[in-house]
Amino acid sequence: MKKFLFALMLLGAISAFAGQYPDGMYRGVYVSGQETQVEVQFKLKNDVITEAKYRTLFYKGHDWLKEDEYVAKNGGYIKLLERITNKKIQDVMPTMYNSEEIEKGGATVRESKVRSALQYGLNVGPLKLAKKTK
């Protein structure tokens, strides 16, 4: 029993130094009313977001990544991903609640929806694990 408890304690200590999430590529979505409003893809390495991009940014039939009128308004969303890149996921998640960078126009896509999409990706787990380096 003592050996088992020691092994369990040792395993816990080792895992404390490792990242909370496996390194790899993640994808998460925020869906409302059967419409995918936000889809993000991001990579984690040691719990640090190394790359992040939108695959979908959509609201009430308008594509904020392709329609000129909405692309002109999406600067805050792009800055949001820039702001969280190269930071620990645990540090940025609590800060993502409707910052002033994001266009306010009715109930549009909000920062908290992007946060929800990131959280969904973490909950589902990596789409693709990072390649092991030798």
PDB file of C-alpha atoms in Angstrom:
ATOM      1  CA  MET A   1       0.000   0.000   0.000  1.00  0.00           C
ATOM      2  CA  LYS A   2       2.856   2.378   0.817  1.00  0.00           C
ATOM      3  CA  LYS A   3       4.459   1.692  -2.565  1.00  0.00           C
ATOM      4  CA  PHE A   4       1.146   2.393  -4.308  1.00  0.00           C
ATOM      5  CA  LEU A   5       0.705   5.703  -2.465  1.00  0.00           C
ATOM      6  CA  PHE A   6       4.303   6.673  -3.191  1.00  0.00           C
ATOM      7  CA  ALA A   7       3.865   5.877  -6.890  1.00  0.00           C
ATOM      8  CA  LEU A   8       0.633   7.869  -6.974  1.00  0.00           C
ATOM      9  CA  MET A   9       2.318  10.839  -5.296  1.00  0.00           C
ATOM     10  CA  LEU A  10       5.275  10.629  -7.699  1.00  0.00           C
ATOM     11  CA  LEU A  11       2.950  10.511 -10.713  1.00  0.00           C
ATOM     12  CA  GLY A  12       1.076  13.568  -9.426  1.00  0.00           C
ATOM     13  CA  ALA A  13       4.315  15.485  -8.961  1.00  0.00           C
ATOM     14  CA  ILE A  14       5.519  14.647 -12.465  1.00  0.00           C
ATOM     15  CA  SER A  15       2.197  15.624 -14.058  1.00  0.00           C
ATOM     16  CA  ALA A  16       2.279  18.969 -12.232  1.00  0.00           C
ATOM     17  CA  PHE A  17       5.280  19.970 -14.364  1.00  0.00           C
ATOM     18  CA  ALA A  18       3.617  18.893 -17.601  1.00  0.00           C
ATOM     19  CA  GLY A  19       0.982  20.961 -19.395  1.00  0.00           C
ATOM     20  CA  GLN A  20      -2.625  20.549 -18.399  1.00  0.00           C
ATOM     21  CA  TYR A  21      -3.658  19.986 -22.026  1.00  0.00           C
ATOM     22  CA  PRO A  22      -1.954  17.762 -24.587  1.00  0.00           C
ATOM     23  CA  ASP A  23       0.093  19.596 -27.208  1.00  0.00           C
ATOM     24  CA  GLY A  24      -1.656  19.698 -30.549  1.00  0.00           C
ATOM     25  CA  MET A  25      -4.237  21.344 -32.768  1.00  0.00           C
ATOM     26  CA  TYR A  26      -7.681  22.059 -31.337  1.00  0.00           C
ATOM     27  CA  ARG A  27     -10.915  23.149 -32.938  1.00  0.00           C
ATOM     28  CA  GLY A  28     -13.932  24.543 -31.148  1.00  0.00           C
ATOM     29  CA  VAL A  29     -17.301  25.980 -32.085  1.00  0.00           C
ATOM     30  CA  TYR A  30     -20.031  28.184 -30.687  1.00  0.00           C
ATOM     31  CA  VAL A  31     -23.456  27.320 -32.078  1.00  0.00           C
ATOM     32  CA  SER A  32     -26.642  29.270 -31.432  1.00  0.00           C
ATOM     33  CA  GLY A  33     -30.020  28.632 -33.039  1.00  0.00           C
ATOM     34  CA  GLN A  34     -28.527  25.873 -35.195  1.00  0.00           C
ATOM     35  CA  GLU A  35     -26.093  28.404 -36.710  1.00  0.00           C
ATOM     36  CA  THR A  36     -22.357  28.006 -36.228  1.00  0.00           C
ATOM     37  CA  GLN A  37     -21.399  31.544 -35.277  1.00  0.00           C
ATOM     38  CA  VAL A  38     -17.782  30.997 -34.264  1.00  0.00           C
ATOM     39  CA  GLU A  39     -15.331  28.274 -35.153  1.00  0.00           C
ATOM     40  CA  VAL A  40     -11.745  28.668 -34.021  1.00  0.00           C
ATOM     41  CA  GLN A  41      -8.700  26.545 -34.628  1.00  0.00           C
ATOM     42  CA  PHE A  42      -5.721  26.871 -32.334  1.00  0.00           C
ATOM     43  CA  LYS A  43      -2.554  25.057 -31.397  1.00  0.00           C
ATOM     44  CA  LEU A  44      -1.274  24.508 -27.883  1.00  0.00           C
ATOM     45  CA  LYS A  45       2.280  23.805 -26.842  1.00  0.00           C
ATOM     46  CA  ASN A  46       2.835  23.496 -23.085  1.00  0.00           C
ATOM     47  CA  ASP A  47      -0.583  25.157 -22.626  1.00  0.00           C
ATOM     48  CA  VAL A  48       0.539  28.194 -24.660  1.00  0.00           C
ATOM     49  CA  ILE A  49      -1.558  29.180 -27.678  1.00  0.00           C
ATOM     50  CA  THR A  50       0.934  29.207 -30.543  1.00  0.00           C
ATOM     51  CA  GLU A  51      -1.484  29.762 -33.427  1.00  0.00           C
ATOM     52  CA  ALA A  52      -5.122  30.805 -33.574  1.00  0.00           C
ATOM     53  CA  LYS A  53      -7.437  31.522 -36.484  1.00  0.00           C
ATOM     54  CA  TYR A  54     -11.112  31.748 -37.268  1.00  0.00           C
ATOM     55  CA  ARG A  55     -12.595  29.119 -39.514  1.00  0.00           C
ATOM     56  CA  THR A  56     -16.068  30.662 -39.145  1.00  0.00           C
ATOM     57  CA  LEU A  57     -17.277  34.046 -37.913  1.00  0.00           C
ATOM     58  CA  PHE A  58     -20.954  34.252 -38.806  1.00  0.00           C
ATOM     59  CA  TYR A  59     -24.064  35.987 -37.521  1.00  0.00           C
ATOM     60  CA  LYS A  60     -27.625  36.229 -38.915  1.00  0.00           C
ATOM     61  CA  GLY A  61     -26.656  35.137 -42.388  1.00  0.00           C
ATOM     62  CA  HIS A  62     -23.567  37.345 -42.661  1.00  0.00           C
ATOM     63  CA  ASP A  63     -20.042  36.022 -43.014  1.00  0.00           C
ATOM     64  CA  TRP A  64     -17.703  38.295 -41.056  1.00  0.00           C
ATOM     65  CA  LEU A  65     -14.694  36.721 -42.788  1.00  0.00           C
ATOM     66  CA  LYS A  66     -15.858  37.150 -46.409  1.00  0.00           C
ATOM     67  CA  GLU A  67     -18.465  39.929 -46.748  1.00  0.00           C
ATOM     68  CA  ASP A  68     -16.712  43.289 -47.237  1.00  0.00           C
ATOM     69  CA  GLU A  69     -19.106  45.257 -45.008  1.00  0.00           C
ATOM     70  CA  TYR A  70     -18.494  42.857 -42.105  1.00  0.00           C
ATOM     71  CA  VAL A  71     -14.802  42.269 -42.745  1.00  0.00           C
ATOM     72  CA  ALA A  72     -14.416  46.022 -42.231  1.00  0.00           C
ATOM     73  CA  LYS A  73     -15.903  45.560 -38.730  1.00  0.00           C
ATOM     74  CA  ASN A  74     -14.040  42.418 -37.682  1.00  0.00           C
ATOM     75  CA  GLY A  75     -10.773  44.069 -36.595  1.00  0.00           C
ATOM     76  CA  GLY A  76     -11.614  43.545 -32.926  1.00  0.00           C
ATOM     77  CA  TYR A  77     -12.048  39.823 -33.472  1.00  0.00           C
ATOM     78  CA  ILE A  78      -8.692  39.587 -35.240  1.00  0.00           C
ATOM     79  CA  LYS A  79      -7.026  41.595 -32.431  1.00  0.00           C
ATOM     80  CA  LEU A  80      -8.584  39.238 -29.921  1.00  0.00           C
ATOM     81  CA  LEU A  81      -6.772  36.251 -31.437  1.00  0.00           C
ATOM     82  CA  GLU A  82      -3.559  38.268 -31.662  1.00  0.00           C
ATOM     83  CA  ARG A  83      -3.946  39.226 -27.994  1.00  0.00           C
ATOM     84  CA  ILE A  84      -4.244  35.636 -26.800  1.00  0.00           C
ATOM     85  CA  THR A  85      -1.560  34.121 -29.046  1.00  0.00           C
ATOM     86  CA  ASN A  86       1.683  33.243 -27.249  1.00  0.00           C
ATOM     87  CA  LYS A  87      -0.048  33.253 -23.864  1.00  0.00           C
ATOM     88  CA  LYS A  88      -1.086  30.439 -21.551  1.00  0.00           C
ATOM     89  CA  ILE A  89      -4.649  29.314 -22.172  1.00  0.00           C
ATOM     90  CA  GLN A  90      -5.344  29.362 -18.411  1.00  0.00           C
ATOM     91  CA  ASP A  91      -4.331  33.042 -18.256  1.00  0.00           C
ATOM     92  CA  VAL A  92      -6.444  34.285 -21.165  1.00  0.00           C
ATOM     93  CA  MET A  93      -9.704  32.408 -20.638  1.00  0.00           C
ATOM     94  CA  PRO A  94     -10.815  34.424 -17.567  1.00  0.00           C
ATOM     95  CA  THR A  95     -10.169  37.721 -19.420  1.00  0.00           C
ATOM     96  CA  MET A  96     -12.381  37.018 -22.422  1.00  0.00           C
ATOM     97  CA  TYR A  97     -15.673  38.679 -21.585  1.00  0.00           C
ATOM     98  CA  ASN A  98     -16.818  41.362 -24.057  1.00  0.00           C
ATOM     99  CA  SER A  99     -13.864  43.708 -24.279  1.00  0.00           C
ATOM    100  CA  GLU A 100     -14.271  47.130 -25.839  1.00  0.00           C
ATOM    101  CA  GLU A 101     -12.266  46.008 -28.916  1.00  0.00           C
ATOM    102  CA  ILE A 102     -15.229  44.086 -30.291  1.00  0.00           C
ATOM    103  CA  GLU A 103     -17.844  45.820 -32.431  1.00  0.00           C
ATOM    104  CA  LYS A 104     -21.080  46.302 -30.505  1.00  0.00           C
ATOM    105  CA  GLY A 105     -24.054  46.015 -32.821  1.00  0.00           C
ATOM    106  CA  GLY A 106     -27.011  44.284 -31.276  1.00  0.00           C
ATOM    107  CA  ALA A 107     -26.409  40.729 -30.154  1.00  0.00           C
ATOM    108  CA  THR A 108     -23.532  40.151 -32.564  1.00  0.00           C
ATOM    109  CA  VAL A 109     -20.711  37.712 -32.167  1.00  0.00           C
ATOM    110  CA  ARG A 110     -19.140  38.598 -28.828  1.00  0.00           C
ATOM    111  CA  GLU A 111     -15.821  37.845 -27.209  1.00  0.00           C
ATOM    112  CA  SER A 112     -17.539  35.457 -24.799  1.00  0.00           C
ATOM    113  CA  LYS A 113     -18.682  33.396 -27.789  1.00  0.00           C
ATOM    114  CA  VAL A 114     -15.063  33.098 -28.921  1.00  0.00           C
ATOM    115  CA  ARG A 115     -14.185  32.097 -25.369  1.00  0.00           C
ATOM    116  CA  SER A 116     -16.907  29.435 -25.452  1.00  0.00           C
ATOM    117  CA  ALA A 117     -15.552  28.092 -28.737  1.00  0.00           C
ATOM    118  CA  LEU A 118     -12.048  27.854 -27.235  1.00  0.00           C
ATOM    119  CA  GLN A 119     -13.450  26.077 -24.161  1.00  0.00           C
ATOM    120  CA  TYR A 120     -15.378  23.652 -26.373  1.00  0.00           C
ATOM    121  CA  GLY A 121     -12.172  22.817 -28.225  1.00  0.00           C
ATOM    122  CA  LEU A 122     -10.389  22.154 -24.930  1.00  0.00           C
ATOM    123  CA  ASN A 123     -13.259  19.986 -23.695  1.00  0.00           C
ATOM    124  CA  VAL A 124     -13.307  17.876 -26.861  1.00  0.00           C
ATOM    125  CA  GLY A 125      -9.537  17.519 -26.881  1.00  0.00           C
ATOM    126  CA  PRO A 126      -6.977  17.839 -29.633  1.00  0.00           C
ATOM    127  CA  LEU A 127      -8.046  17.246 -33.211  1.00  0.00           C
ATOM    128  CA  LYS A 128      -4.460  16.350 -33.970  1.00  0.00           C
ATOM    129  CA  LEU A 129      -1.658  15.701 -31.496  1.00  0.00           C
ATOM    130  CA  ALA A 130       1.651  17.497 -31.943  1.00  0.00           C
ATOM    131  CA  LYS A 131       4.440  15.448 -33.477  1.00  0.00           C
ATOM    132  CA  LYS A 132       6.856  14.098 -30.905  1.00  0.00           C
ATOM    133  CA  THR A 133      10.351  15.531 -31.172  1.00  0.00           C
ATOM    134  CA  LYS A 134      13.296  13.259 -30.562  1.00  0.00           C
TER     135      LYS A 134
END
